[in-house]
Each structure stands twice: as structure tokens, then as C-alpha cells.
PDB file of C-alpha atoms in Angstrom:
ATOM      1  CA  UNK A   1       0.000   0.000   0.000  1.00  0.00           C
ATOM      2  CA  UNK A   2       1.235   3.499  -0.797  1.00  0.00           C
ATOM      3  CA  UNK A   3       1.957   5.419   2.386  1.00  0.00           C
ATOM      4  CA  UNK A   4       1.821   8.945   0.983  1.00  0.00           C
ATOM      5  CA  UNK A   5      -0.345   9.909  -1.959  1.00  0.00           C
ATOM      6  CA  UNK A   6       0.567  12.764  -4.308  1.00  0.00           C
ATOM      7  CA  UNK A   7      -1.145  16.092  -3.617  1.00  0.00           C
ATOM      8  CA  UNK A   8      -3.324  15.810  -6.713  1.00  0.00           C
ATOM      9  CA  UNK A   9      -5.302  13.005  -5.068  1.00  0.00           C
ATOM     10  CA  UNK A  10      -6.053  15.237  -2.087  1.00  0.00           C
ATOM     11  CA  UNK A  11      -6.925  18.199  -4.327  1.00  0.00           C
ATOM     12  CA  UNK A  12      -8.875  16.472  -7.121  1.00  0.00           C
ATOM     13  CA  UNK A  13      -9.676  13.001  -5.808  1.00  0.00           C
ATOM     14  CA  UNK A  14      -7.794  11.577  -8.798  1.00  0.00           C
ATOM     15  CA  UNK A  15      -4.755  12.210 -10.981  1.00  0.00           C
ATOM     16  CA  UNK A  16      -4.501  15.494 -12.873  1.00  0.00           C
ATOM     17  CA  UNK A  17      -5.532  14.598 -16.416  1.00  0.00           C
ATOM     18  CA  UNK A  18      -6.534  17.744 -18.251  1.00  0.00           C
ATOM     19  CA  UNK A  19      -6.572  21.502 -18.423  1.00  0.00           C
ATOM     20  CA  UNK A  20     -10.261  22.024 -17.793  1.00  0.00           C
ATOM     21  CA  UNK A  21     -11.781  23.999 -14.931  1.00  0.00           C
ATOM     22  CA  UNK A  22     -12.094  20.971 -12.613  1.00  0.00           C
ATOM     23  CA  UNK A  23      -8.312  20.954 -12.308  1.00  0.00           C
ATOM     24  CA  UNK A  24      -7.131  24.458 -13.160  1.00  0.00           C
ATOM     25  CA  UNK A  25      -9.391  26.230 -10.643  1.00  0.00           C
ATOM     26  CA  UNK A  26      -7.846  24.190  -7.837  1.00  0.00           C
ATOM     27  CA  UNK A  27      -4.338  24.825  -9.174  1.00  0.00           C
ATOM     28  CA  UNK A  28      -5.029  28.542  -9.354  1.00  0.00           C
ATOM     29  CA  UNK A  29      -5.946  28.533  -5.656  1.00  0.00           C
ATOM     30  CA  UNK A  30      -3.480  25.976  -4.253  1.00  0.00           C
ATOM     31  CA  UNK A  31      -0.447  26.151  -6.583  1.00  0.00           C
ATOM     32  CA  UNK A  32      -0.344  29.579  -8.247  1.00  0.00           C
ATOM     33  CA  UNK A  33       3.182  29.077  -9.615  1.00  0.00           C
ATOM     34  CA  UNK A  34       2.112  25.908 -11.410  1.00  0.00           C
ATOM     35  CA  UNK A  35      -0.987  27.687 -12.669  1.00  0.00           C
ATOM     36  CA  UNK A  36       1.197  30.520 -14.011  1.00  0.00           C
ATOM     37  CA  UNK A  37       3.243  27.962 -15.921  1.00  0.00           C
ATOM     38  CA  UNK A  38       0.089  26.540 -17.463  1.00  0.00           C
ATOM     39  CA  UNK A  39      -0.940  30.054 -18.481  1.00  0.00           C
ATOM     40  CA  UNK A  40       2.375  30.459 -20.290  1.00  0.00           C
ATOM     41  CA  UNK A  41       1.775  27.232 -22.188  1.00  0.00           C
ATOM     42  CA  UNK A  42      -1.970  27.797 -22.749  1.00  0.00           C
ATOM     43  CA  UNK A  43      -2.664  31.572 -22.812  1.00  0.00           C
ATOM     44  CA  UNK A  44      -6.427  31.124 -23.241  1.00  0.00           C
ATOM     45  CA  UNK A  45      -6.719  28.869 -20.201  1.00  0.00           C
ATOM     46  CA  UNK A  46      -8.820  31.386 -18.254  1.00  0.00           C
ATOM     47  CA  UNK A  47     -11.507  31.316 -20.948  1.00  0.00           C
ATOM     48  CA  UNK A  48     -12.687  27.976 -19.549  1.00  0.00           C
ATOM     49  CA  UNK A  49     -13.189  29.650 -16.147  1.00  0.00           C
ATOM     50  CA  UNK A  50     -15.493  32.232 -17.715  1.00  0.00           C
ATOM     51  CA  UNK A  51     -17.729  29.843 -19.614  1.00  0.00           C
TER      52      UNK A  51
END
């Protein structure tokens, strides 16, 4: 049995598997540096938060 799970299980209840709002909203709140990196790679990422 795994003694310590990665943080994404605590945050999302599963592995990070996409750049939709289910995952990026949590990253924006809990890991802003990682979210900033995603914004560099996907500049229109915030559009999904608006829709």
C-alpha cells in the first residue's frame, strides 16, 4: 500500500488529467506558480473559467 499519496489526489480526488476547470481552478488557488506555468503554455486557459 502506498503510504503517501501525491497532492493531486487530495486536491482532485484523482490524478490530474486535463486543463479544464475541474483541475485548473484548484491549481489557481493551491499552486499559483504551477498555474502561471500553465498560463504560459496555454494563454487562453482562463476562458474555460469564464464559460
